[in-house]
Amino acid sequence: MSTPTTASSDAGTPRNPLDPKVKTAWRLQTLVSMALPILGALLFLGLGPTMGVPLSWPLIVLLCVLIVLLLSQTIAPELRYRRWRWEVLEEEIRLQEGLIVVSQTVIPMVRVQHVDTSQGPIMGALGLSDVHISTAAGRHTIPALADEHAAQLRDRIAVLARVTDDGGL
């Protein structure tokens, strides 16, 4: 497991990857979100011809839904995982993410107002937690770290940012 580094990485690219189990979490989350479109496409396939719709239309819809599902289960999680990087330094937090458009975010420690962890049912089942960093400008997340590592990172950021237990500085 990667640990937060203390020296800036080459060209400002954060060094630490997410936990590899995040790919499984993303796949499961996509399956859940794709259940309704798959059901709709199958329903269209079954009912379309009875409503006078040419059979080719529901087949095309079903094929498109299955292609999206296939891509979301194979290529997308791998690319997201490769692009997602994070690093916690003494003075700042660096995040990099994105599939097509890669964004890099630098959060100065002096701007951190609150830091916490959370997990949903899929992440909980995989032993993963998200670390949320709040500033006046918004909220940033380092997703899918092992539970213990996420708790340690949350506490480390709180110390570096001098955040008190009540969420203030």
Coordinates of N, CA, C and O in Angstrom, one line a residue:
M1 N 0.8 -1.2 0.0 CA 0.0 0.0 0.0 C 0.9 1.2 0.0 O 1.8 1.3 0.7
S2 N 0.5 2.2 -0.8 CA 1.3 3.4 -0.9 C 1.1 4.2 0.4 O 0.0 4.3 0.9
T3 N 2.1 4.9 0.8 CA 1.9 5.8 1.9 C 2.1 7.2 1.4 O 2.8 7.5 0.4
P4 N 1.6 8.2 2.1 CA 1.8 9.6 1.7 C 3.2 10.0 1.6 O 4.0 9.6 2.5
T5 N 3.6 10.6 0.6 CA 5.0 11.0 0.4 C 5.3 12.4 0.9 O 4.3 13.1 1.2
T6 N 6.5 12.7 1.1 CA 6.9 14.0 1.7 C 7.6 14.9 0.7 O 7.9 16.0 1.0
A7 N 8.0 14.4 -0.5 CA 8.7 15.2 -1.4 C 7.9 15.2 -2.7 O 7.2 14.3 -3.1
S8 N 7.9 16.4 -3.4 CA 7.1 16.6 -4.6 C 7.6 15.6 -5.7 O 8.8 15.4 -5.8
S9 N 6.7 15.1 -6.5 CA 7.1 14.2 -7.5 C 7.4 14.9 -8.8 O 7.1 16.1 -8.9
D10 N 7.9 14.2 -9.8 CA 8.3 14.8 -11.1 C 7.2 15.4 -11.8 O 6.1 14.9 -11.8
A11 N 7.4 16.6 -12.3 CA 6.4 17.4 -13.1 C 5.1 17.6 -12.4 O 4.1 17.8 -13.0
G12 N 5.1 17.5 -11.0 CA 3.9 17.8 -10.3 C 2.9 16.7 -10.3 O 1.8 16.9 -9.8
T13 N 3.2 15.6 -10.9 CA 2.3 14.4 -10.9 C 2.3 13.7 -9.6 O 3.4 13.3 -9.1
P14 N 1.2 13.6 -8.9 CA 1.1 12.9 -7.6 C 1.6 11.4 -7.8 O 1.4 10.8 -8.9
R15 N 2.2 10.9 -6.8 CA 2.8 9.5 -6.8 C 1.9 8.4 -6.5 O 2.0 7.3 -7.0
N16 N 0.9 8.6 -5.6 CA 0.2 7.4 -5.0 C -1.0 7.0 -5.8 O -1.9 7.8 -6.1
P17 N -1.1 5.7 -6.1 CA -2.4 5.2 -6.8 C -3.4 4.9 -5.8 O -3.2 4.9 -4.6
L18 N -4.6 4.7 -6.2 CA -5.7 4.2 -5.4 C -5.5 2.8 -5.1 O -4.7 2.1 -5.7
D19 N -6.3 2.2 -4.2 CA -6.3 0.8 -3.9 C -6.8 0.1 -5.2 O -7.8 0.5 -5.7
P20 N -6.1 -1.0 -5.6 CA -6.6 -1.7 -6.8 C -8.0 -2.3 -6.7 O -8.6 -2.5 -7.8
K21 N -8.5 -2.5 -5.5 CA -9.9 -3.0 -5.4 C -10.9 -2.0 -5.9 O -12.1 -2.3 -6.0
V22 N -10.5 -0.7 -6.1 CA -11.4 0.3 -6.6 C -12.0 -0.1 -7.9 O -13.1 0.2 -8.3
K23 N -11.2 -0.8 -8.7 CA -11.7 -1.2 -10.1 C -12.9 -2.1 -9.9 O -13.9 -2.0 -10.6
T24 N -12.9 -3.0 -8.9 CA -14.0 -3.9 -8.6 C -15.2 -3.0 -8.2 O -16.4 -3.3 -8.6
A25 N -15.0 -2.1 -7.3 CA -16.0 -1.2 -6.8 C -16.7 -0.4 -8.0 O -17.9 -0.4 -8.1
W26 N -15.8 0.1 -8.8 CA -16.4 0.9 -10.0 C -17.2 0.0 -10.9 O -18.2 0.4 -11.4
R27 N -16.7 -1.3 -11.1 CA -17.5 -2.2 -12.0 C -18.8 -2.5 -11.3 O -19.8 -2.6 -12.0
L28 N -18.8 -2.8 -10.0 CA -20.1 -3.1 -9.4 C -21.1 -1.9 -9.4 O -22.3 -2.1 -9.6
Q29 N -20.5 -0.7 -9.1 CA -21.4 0.5 -9.2 C -22.0 0.7 -10.6 O -23.1 1.1 -10.7
T30 N -21.2 0.4 -11.6 CA -21.7 0.6 -13.0 C -22.7 -0.5 -13.3 O -23.8 -0.2 -13.9
L31 N -22.5 -1.7 -12.8 CA -23.6 -2.7 -13.0 C -24.9 -2.3 -12.4 O -26.0 -2.5 -13.0
V32 N -24.8 -1.8 -11.2 CA -26.0 -1.3 -10.5 C -26.7 -0.2 -11.3 O -27.9 -0.2 -11.5
S33 N -25.9 0.8 -11.7 CA -26.5 1.9 -12.5 C -27.0 1.5 -13.9 O -27.8 2.2 -14.4
M34 N -26.4 0.4 -14.4 CA -26.9 0.0 -15.8 C -28.0 -1.0 -15.7 O -28.6 -1.4 -16.8
A35 N -28.5 -1.4 -14.5 CA -29.6 -2.4 -14.4 C -30.9 -1.9 -15.1 O -31.5 -2.6 -15.9
L36 N -31.2 -0.6 -14.9 CA -32.4 0.0 -15.5 C -32.3 0.1 -17.0 O -33.3 -0.3 -17.7
P37 N -31.2 0.6 -17.6 CA -31.1 0.6 -19.0 C -31.2 -0.8 -19.7 O -31.8 -1.0 -20.7
I38 N -30.5 -1.7 -19.0 CA -30.6 -3.1 -19.5 C -32.0 -3.7 -19.5 O -32.5 -4.2 -20.5
L39 N -32.7 -3.5 -18.4 CA -34.1 -3.9 -18.3 C -34.9 -3.2 -19.3 O -35.8 -3.9 -19.9
G40 N -34.8 -1.9 -19.5 CA -35.5 -1.2 -20.5 C -35.3 -1.7 -21.9 O -36.2 -1.8 -22.7
A41 N -34.0 -2.0 -22.2 CA -33.7 -2.5 -23.6 C -34.3 -3.9 -23.8 O -34.8 -4.2 -24.9
L42 N -34.3 -4.7 -22.8 CA -34.9 -6.1 -22.9 C -36.4 -6.0 -23.0 O -37.0 -6.7 -23.8
L43 N -37.0 -5.0 -22.2 CA -38.4 -4.8 -22.3 C -38.8 -4.3 -23.7 O -39.8 -4.8 -24.3
F44 N -38.0 -3.4 -24.3 CA -38.2 -2.9 -25.6 C -38.1 -4.0 -26.6 O -38.9 -4.1 -27.6
L45 N -37.1 -4.9 -26.4 CA -36.9 -6.0 -27.3 C -38.1 -7.0 -27.3 O -38.6 -7.4 -28.3
G46 N -38.7 -7.2 -26.1 CA -39.8 -8.1 -26.0 C -41.1 -7.4 -26.5 O -42.0 -8.1 -27.1
L47 N -41.4 -6.2 -26.2 CA -42.6 -5.5 -26.5 C -42.6 -4.7 -27.8 O -43.7 -4.5 -28.3
G48 N -41.5 -4.3 -28.2 CA -41.4 -3.5 -29.5 C -42.1 -4.1 -30.7 O -42.9 -3.5 -31.3
P49 N -41.8 -5.4 -31.0 CA -42.5 -6.0 -32.2 C -44.0 -6.1 -32.0 O -44.7 -6.0 -33.0
T50 N -44.5 -6.2 -30.8 CA -46.0 -6.3 -30.6 C -46.6 -4.9 -30.8 O -47.8 -4.8 -31.0
M51 N -45.8 -3.8 -30.7 CA -46.3 -2.5 -30.9 C -46.0 -2.0 -32.4 O -46.2 -0.8 -32.6
G52 N -45.6 -2.9 -33.2 CA -45.4 -2.5 -34.6 C -44.0 -1.9 -34.9 O -43.7 -1.4 -35.9
V53 N -43.1 -2.0 -33.9 CA -41.7 -1.5 -34.1 C -40.9 -2.6 -34.7 O -40.9 -3.7 -34.3
P54 N -40.2 -2.2 -35.8 CA -39.3 -3.2 -36.5 C -38.4 -3.8 -35.4 O -37.8 -3.1 -34.6
L55 N -38.1 -5.1 -35.5 CA -37.3 -5.9 -34.6 C -35.9 -5.3 -34.6 O -35.2 -5.4 -33.5
S56 N -35.4 -4.7 -35.6 CA -34.0 -4.2 -35.7 C -33.8 -3.0 -34.7 O -32.7 -2.9 -34.1
W57 N -34.9 -2.2 -34.4 CA -34.7 -1.1 -33.5 C -34.4 -1.6 -32.1 O -33.4 -1.1 -31.5
P58 N -35.2 -2.5 -31.5 CA -34.9 -2.9 -30.1 C -33.5 -3.6 -30.1 O -32.8 -3.5 -29.1
L59 N -33.2 -4.4 -31.2 CA -31.9 -5.0 -31.2 C -30.7 -4.0 -31.2 O -29.7 -4.3 -30.5
I60 N -30.9 -2.9 -31.9 CA -29.9 -1.9 -32.0 C -29.7 -1.3 -30.6 O -28.6 -1.0 -30.1
V61 N -30.9 -1.0 -29.9 CA -30.8 -0.4 -28.6 C -30.2 -1.3 -27.6 O -29.3 -0.9 -26.8
L62 N -30.5 -2.6 -27.6 CA -29.9 -3.6 -26.8 C -28.4 -3.7 -27.0 O -27.6 -3.8 -26.1
L63 N -28.0 -3.7 -28.3 CA -26.6 -3.8 -28.7 C -25.8 -2.6 -28.1 O -24.8 -2.7 -27.5
C64 N -26.4 -1.4 -28.2 CA -25.7 -0.2 -27.7 C -25.6 -0.2 -26.2 O -24.5 0.1 -25.7
V65 N -26.6 -0.7 -25.5 CA -26.5 -0.8 -24.0 C -25.5 -1.8 -23.7 O -24.7 -1.6 -22.7
L66 N -25.4 -2.9 -24.4 CA -24.4 -4.0 -24.1 C -23.0 -3.5 -24.4 O -22.1 -3.8 -23.6
I67 N -22.8 -2.7 -25.4 CA -21.5 -2.1 -25.7 C -21.1 -1.2 -24.6 O -19.9 -1.3 -24.1
V68 N -22.0 -0.3 -24.2 CA -21.6 0.6 -23.1 C -21.3 -0.2 -21.8 O -20.3 0.1 -21.1
L69 N -22.1 -1.3 -21.5 CA -21.8 -2.1 -20.4 C -20.4 -2.8 -20.5 O -19.6 -2.8 -19.5
L70 N -20.1 -3.3 -21.6 CA -18.8 -3.9 -21.9 C -17.7 -3.0 -21.7 O -16.7 -3.3 -21.0
L71 N -17.8 -1.8 -22.2 CA -16.7 -0.8 -22.1 C -16.6 -0.3 -20.6 O -15.5 -0.1 -20.1
S72 N -17.7 -0.2 -19.9 CA -17.7 0.3 -18.5 C -17.1 -0.8 -17.6 O -16.8 -0.5 -16.5
Q73 N -17.1 -2.1 -18.1 CA -16.6 -3.1 -17.2 C -15.2 -3.5 -17.5 O -14.5 -4.2 -16.8
T74 N -14.7 -3.1 -18.7 CA -13.3 -3.5 -19.1 C -12.4 -2.3 -19.2 O -11.5 -2.1 -18.3
I75 N -12.6 -1.4 -20.1 CA -11.6 -0.3 -20.4 C -11.7 0.8 -19.4 O -10.7 1.3 -18.9
A76 N -12.9 1.3 -19.1 CA -13.1 2.5 -18.2 C -12.4 2.3 -16.8 O -11.7 3.2 -16.4
P77 N -12.7 1.2 -16.1 CA -12.0 1.1 -14.8 C -10.5 1.1 -14.8 O -9.9 1.7 -14.0
E78 N -10.0 0.4 -15.8 CA -8.5 0.4 -16.0 C -7.9 1.8 -16.2 O -6.9 2.2 -15.6
L79 N -8.5 2.5 -17.2 CA -8.1 3.9 -17.5 C -8.2 4.8 -16.3 O -7.3 5.6 -15.9
R80 N -9.4 4.8 -15.6 CA -9.6 5.6 -14.4 C -8.5 5.3 -13.3 O -8.0 6.2 -12.7
Y81 N -8.3 4.0 -13.1 CA -7.3 3.6 -12.1 C -5.9 4.1 -12.5 O -5.2 4.6 -11.6
R82 N -5.5 4.0 -13.7 CA -4.2 4.5 -14.1 C -4.0 6.0 -14.0 O -2.9 6.5 -13.7
R83 N -5.1 6.7 -14.2 CA -5.0 8.2 -14.2 C -5.1 8.8 -12.8 O -4.6 9.8 -12.5
W84 N -5.8 8.1 -11.9 CA -6.1 8.6 -10.6 C -4.8 8.5 -9.7 O -4.3 7.4 -9.5
R85 N -4.3 9.6 -9.2 CA -3.1 9.7 -8.4 C -3.4 10.8 -7.3 O -4.1 11.7 -7.5
W86 N -2.8 10.6 -6.2 CA -2.9 11.5 -5.1 C -1.6 11.6 -4.3 O -0.8 10.6 -4.4
E87 N -1.4 12.7 -3.6 CA -0.1 12.8 -2.8 C -0.4 13.9 -1.7 O -1.0 14.9 -2.0
V88 N 0.0 13.6 -0.5 CA -0.2 14.5 0.6 C 1.2 15.0 1.0 O 2.1 14.2 1.4
L89 N 1.5 16.3 0.8 CA 2.8 16.8 1.2 C 2.6 17.7 2.4 O 1.4 17.9 2.9
E90 N 3.7 18.2 3.0 CA 3.6 19.1 4.2 C 2.7 20.3 3.9 O 1.9 20.7 4.8
E91 N 2.8 20.9 2.7 CA 2.1 22.2 2.5 C 0.9 22.1 1.6 O 0.2 23.1 1.4
E92 N 0.7 20.9 0.9 CA -0.4 20.8 0.0 C -0.8 19.4 -0.2 O -0.1 18.4 0.1
I93 N -2.0 19.2 -0.9 CA -2.5 17.9 -1.3 C -2.6 18.0 -2.8 O -3.2 19.0 -3.3
R94 N -2.1 17.0 -3.5 CA -2.2 17.0 -5.0 C -3.1 15.8 -5.4 O -2.9 14.7 -5.0
L95 N -4.0 16.1 -6.3 CA -4.9 15.1 -6.9 C -4.8 15.2 -8.4 O -4.7 16.3 -9.0
Q96 N -4.9 14.0 -9.0 CA -5.0 13.9 -10.5 C -6.0 12.9 -10.9 O -6.0 11.8 -10.3
E97 N -6.9 13.3 -11.8 CA -8.0 12.3 -12.2 C -8.4 12.7 -13.6 O -8.1 13.8 -14.1
G98 N -9.2 11.8 -14.2 CA -9.8 12.0 -15.5 C -9.6 10.9 -16.5 O -8.5 10.4 -16.5
L99 N -10.6 10.6 -17.3 CA -10.5 9.7 -18.4 C -9.9 10.3 -19.6 O -8.9 9.9 -20.1
I100 N -10.7 11.3 -20.1 CA -10.3 11.9 -21.4 C -9.5 13.2 -21.1 O -8.5 13.5 -21.5
V101 N -10.2 14.0 -20.2 CA -9.6 15.3 -19.7 C -9.0 15.0 -18.4 O -9.7 14.7 -17.4
V102 N -7.7 15.1 -18.3 CA -7.0 14.8 -17.0 C -6.8 16.2 -16.3 O -6.3 17.1 -16.8
S103 N -7.4 16.2 -15.0 CA -7.3 17.4 -14.2 C -6.3 17.2 -13.0 O -6.3 16.1 -12.5
Q104 N -5.6 18.2 -12.7 CA -4.7 18.2 -11.5 C -5.2 19.3 -10.6 O -5.4 20.4 -11.0
T105 N -5.3 18.9 -9.3 CA -5.8 19.9 -8.3 C -4.8 20.0 -7.2 O -4.2 18.9 -6.8
V106 N -4.5 21.2 -6.8 CA -3.5 21.4 -5.7 C -4.4 22.1 -4.6 O -4.9 23.2 -4.8
I107 N -4.4 21.5 -3.4 CA -5.1 22.1 -2.3 C -4.1 22.5 -1.2 O -3.5 21.6 -0.6
P108 N -3.9 23.8 -1.0 CA -3.0 24.2 0.1 C -3.5 23.8 1.4 O -4.7 23.9 1.7
M109 N -2.7 23.3 2.3 CA -3.1 22.8 3.6 C -3.7 23.9 4.4 O -4.6 23.6 5.2
V110 N -3.3 25.2 4.2 CA -3.9 26.3 5.0 C -5.3 26.5 4.6 O -6.1 27.2 5.3
R111 N -5.8 25.9 3.5 CA -7.2 26.1 3.0 C -8.1 25.0 3.5 O -9.3 25.1 3.4
V112 N -7.5 23.9 4.0 CA -8.3 22.8 4.5 C -9.1 23.1 5.7 O -8.5 23.6 6.7
Q113 N -10.4 23.0 5.7 CA -11.3 23.3 6.8 C -11.8 22.1 7.6 O -12.1 22.1 8.7
H114 N -11.9 21.0 6.8 CA -12.5 19.8 7.4 C -12.1 18.6 6.6 O -11.9 18.7 5.4
V115 N -11.8 17.5 7.2 CA -11.5 16.3 6.6 C -12.2 15.1 7.2 O -12.3 15.0 8.5
D116 N -12.8 14.2 6.4 CA -13.5 13.1 7.0 C -13.4 11.9 6.0 O -12.9 12.0 4.9
T117 N -13.9 10.7 6.5 CA -13.9 9.5 5.6 C -15.4 9.0 5.5 O -16.2 9.3 6.4
S118 N -15.7 8.3 4.5 CA -17.0 7.7 4.3 C -16.9 6.5 3.4 O -15.9 6.3 2.7
Q119 N -18.0 5.7 3.4 CA -18.0 4.5 2.6 C -19.5 4.1 2.4 O -20.3 4.3 3.3
G120 N -19.8 3.7 1.1 CA -21.1 3.2 0.8 C -21.1 1.7 1.0 O -20.1 1.1 1.4
P121 N -22.2 1.0 0.6 CA -22.3 -0.4 0.8 C -21.2 -1.2 0.0 O -20.7 -2.2 0.5
I122 N -21.0 -0.8 -1.3 CA -20.1 -1.5 -2.1 C -18.6 -1.3 -1.6 O -17.9 -2.3 -1.5
M123 N -18.3 -0.1 -1.3 CA -17.0 0.2 -0.8 C -16.8 -0.5 0.6 O -15.7 -1.0 0.8
G124 N -17.8 -0.5 1.4 CA -17.7 -1.1 2.7 C -17.4 -2.6 2.6 O -16.6 -3.2 3.3
A125 N -18.1 -3.3 1.6 CA -17.9 -4.7 1.4 C -16.5 -5.0 1.0 O -16.0 -6.1 1.2
L126 N -15.9 -4.1 0.3 CA -14.5 -4.3 -0.2 C -13.4 -3.7 0.8 O -12.3 -3.8 0.5
G127 N -13.9 -3.2 1.9 CA -12.9 -2.7 2.9 C -12.3 -1.4 2.4 O -11.1 -1.1 2.8
L128 N -13.0 -0.5 1.7 CA -12.5 0.7 1.2 C -13.2 1.9 1.7 O -14.4 1.8 2.0
S129 N -12.6 3.0 1.9 CA -13.2 4.3 2.3 C -12.7 5.4 1.5 O -11.6 5.4 0.9
D130 N -13.5 6.5 1.4 CA -13.1 7.7 0.7 C -12.7 8.7 1.7 O -13.2 8.8 2.8
V131 N -11.7 9.5 1.4 CA -11.2 10.6 2.2 C -11.7 11.9 1.6 O -11.4 12.2 0.4
H132 N -12.5 12.7 2.3 CA -13.1 13.9 1.8 C -12.4 15.1 2.5 O -12.2 15.2 3.7
I133 N -12.0 16.0 1.6 CA -11.3 17.2 2.1 C -12.1 18.4 1.7 O -12.4 18.7 0.5
S134 N -12.5 19.2 2.7 CA -13.4 20.4 2.5 C -12.6 21.6 2.6 O -11.8 21.8 3.6
T135 N -12.8 22.6 1.7 CA -12.2 23.9 1.7 C -13.4 24.9 1.5 O -14.5 24.5 1.2
A136 N -13.1 26.2 1.6 CA -14.1 27.2 1.4 C -14.6 27.1 -0.1 O -15.7 27.4 -0.4
A137 N -13.7 26.6 -1.0 CA -14.0 26.6 -2.4 C -14.8 25.3 -2.8 O -15.3 25.2 -3.9
G138 N -14.9 24.3 -1.9 CA -15.6 23.1 -2.3 C -15.0 21.9 -1.6 O -14.3 22.0 -0.6
R139 N -15.4 20.7 -2.1 CA -15.0 19.4 -1.5 C -14.3 18.6 -2.5 O -14.7 18.5 -3.6
H140 N -13.2 18.0 -2.1 CA -12.4 17.1 -2.9 C -12.3 15.7 -2.2 O -12.4 15.6 -1.0
T141 N -12.2 14.7 -3.1 CA -12.2 13.3 -2.5 C -11.0 12.5 -3.1 O -10.7 12.6 -4.2
I142 N -10.4 11.8 -2.2 CA -9.4 10.8 -2.5 C -10.2 9.5 -2.3 O -10.5 9.1 -1.2
P143 N -10.6 8.8 -3.4 CA -11.5 7.7 -3.3 C -10.8 6.4 -3.0 O -9.6 6.3 -3.3
A144 N -11.5 5.4 -2.4 CA -11.1 4.0 -2.4 C -9.7 3.7 -1.9 O -8.8 3.2 -2.6
L145 N -9.5 4.1 -0.6 CA -8.3 3.7 0.1 C -8.7 2.6 1.1 O -9.8 2.6 1.6
A146 N -7.8 1.7 1.4 CA -8.1 0.7 2.5 C -8.5 1.4 3.7 O -8.0 2.5 4.0
D147 N -9.5 0.9 4.4 CA -10.1 1.6 5.6 C -9.1 2.1 6.5 O -9.1 3.3 6.9
E148 N -8.1 1.3 7.0 CA -7.1 1.7 7.9 C -6.3 2.8 7.4 O -6.0 3.8 8.0
H149 N -5.9 2.7 6.1 CA -5.1 3.7 5.4 C -5.8 5.0 5.3 O -5.3 6.1 5.5
A150 N -7.1 4.9 5.0 CA -7.9 6.1 4.9 C -8.0 6.9 6.2 O -7.9 8.1 6.2
A151 N -8.2 6.1 7.3 CA -8.3 6.7 8.6 C -6.9 7.4 9.0 O -6.9 8.5 9.5
Q152 N -5.8 6.7 8.7 CA -4.5 7.3 9.0 C -4.3 8.6 8.1 O -3.8 9.6 8.6
L153 N -4.7 8.5 6.9 CA -4.5 9.7 6.0 C -5.4 10.9 6.4 O -4.9 12.0 6.5
R154 N -6.6 10.6 6.8 CA -7.5 11.6 7.4 C -6.9 12.3 8.6 O -6.8 13.5 8.6
D155 N -6.4 11.5 9.5 CA -5.7 12.1 10.7 C -4.5 12.9 10.3 O -4.2 13.9 10.9
R156 N -3.7 12.4 9.4 CA -2.5 13.1 9.0 C -2.8 14.4 8.4 O -2.2 15.4 8.7
I157 N -3.8 14.5 7.5 CA -4.2 15.7 6.9 C -4.7 16.7 7.9 O -4.4 17.9 7.9
A158 N -5.5 16.2 8.9 CA -6.0 17.0 10.0 C -4.9 17.6 10.8 O -4.9 18.8 11.1
V159 N -3.8 16.9 11.0 CA -2.7 17.4 11.8 C -1.9 18.4 10.9 O -1.6 19.5 11.4
L160 N -1.7 18.1 9.7 CA -1.0 19.1 8.8 C -1.7 20.4 8.6 O -1.1 21.4 8.5
A161 N -3.1 20.2 8.5 CA -3.9 21.4 8.3 C -4.3 22.1 9.6 O -5.0 23.1 9.6
R162 N -3.9 21.5 10.7 CA -4.3 22.0 12.0 C -5.8 22.1 12.2 O -6.3 23.1 12.7
V163 N -6.5 21.1 11.8 CA -8.0 21.0 11.9 C -8.3 20.5 13.3 O -7.8 19.4 13.7
T164 N -9.2 21.1 14.0 CA -9.6 20.7 15.3 C -10.8 19.7 15.2 O -11.3 19.5 14.1
D165 N -11.1 19.0 16.3 CA -12.2 18.0 16.3 C -13.5 18.6 15.8 O -14.4 17.9 15.3
D166 N -13.8 19.8 16.0 CA -15.1 20.4 15.7 C -15.1 20.9 14.2 O -16.1 21.5 13.8
G167 N -14.0 20.6 13.4 CA -14.0 20.9 12.0 C -13.4 22.2 11.6 O -13.3 22.5 10.5
G168 N -13.1 23.0 12.6 CA -12.5 24.3 12.3 C -11.0 24.4 12.5 O -10.4 23.4 12.9
L169 N -10.4 25.5 12.1 CA -9.0 25.6 12.2 C -8.6 26.1 13.6 O -9.3 26.7 14.3

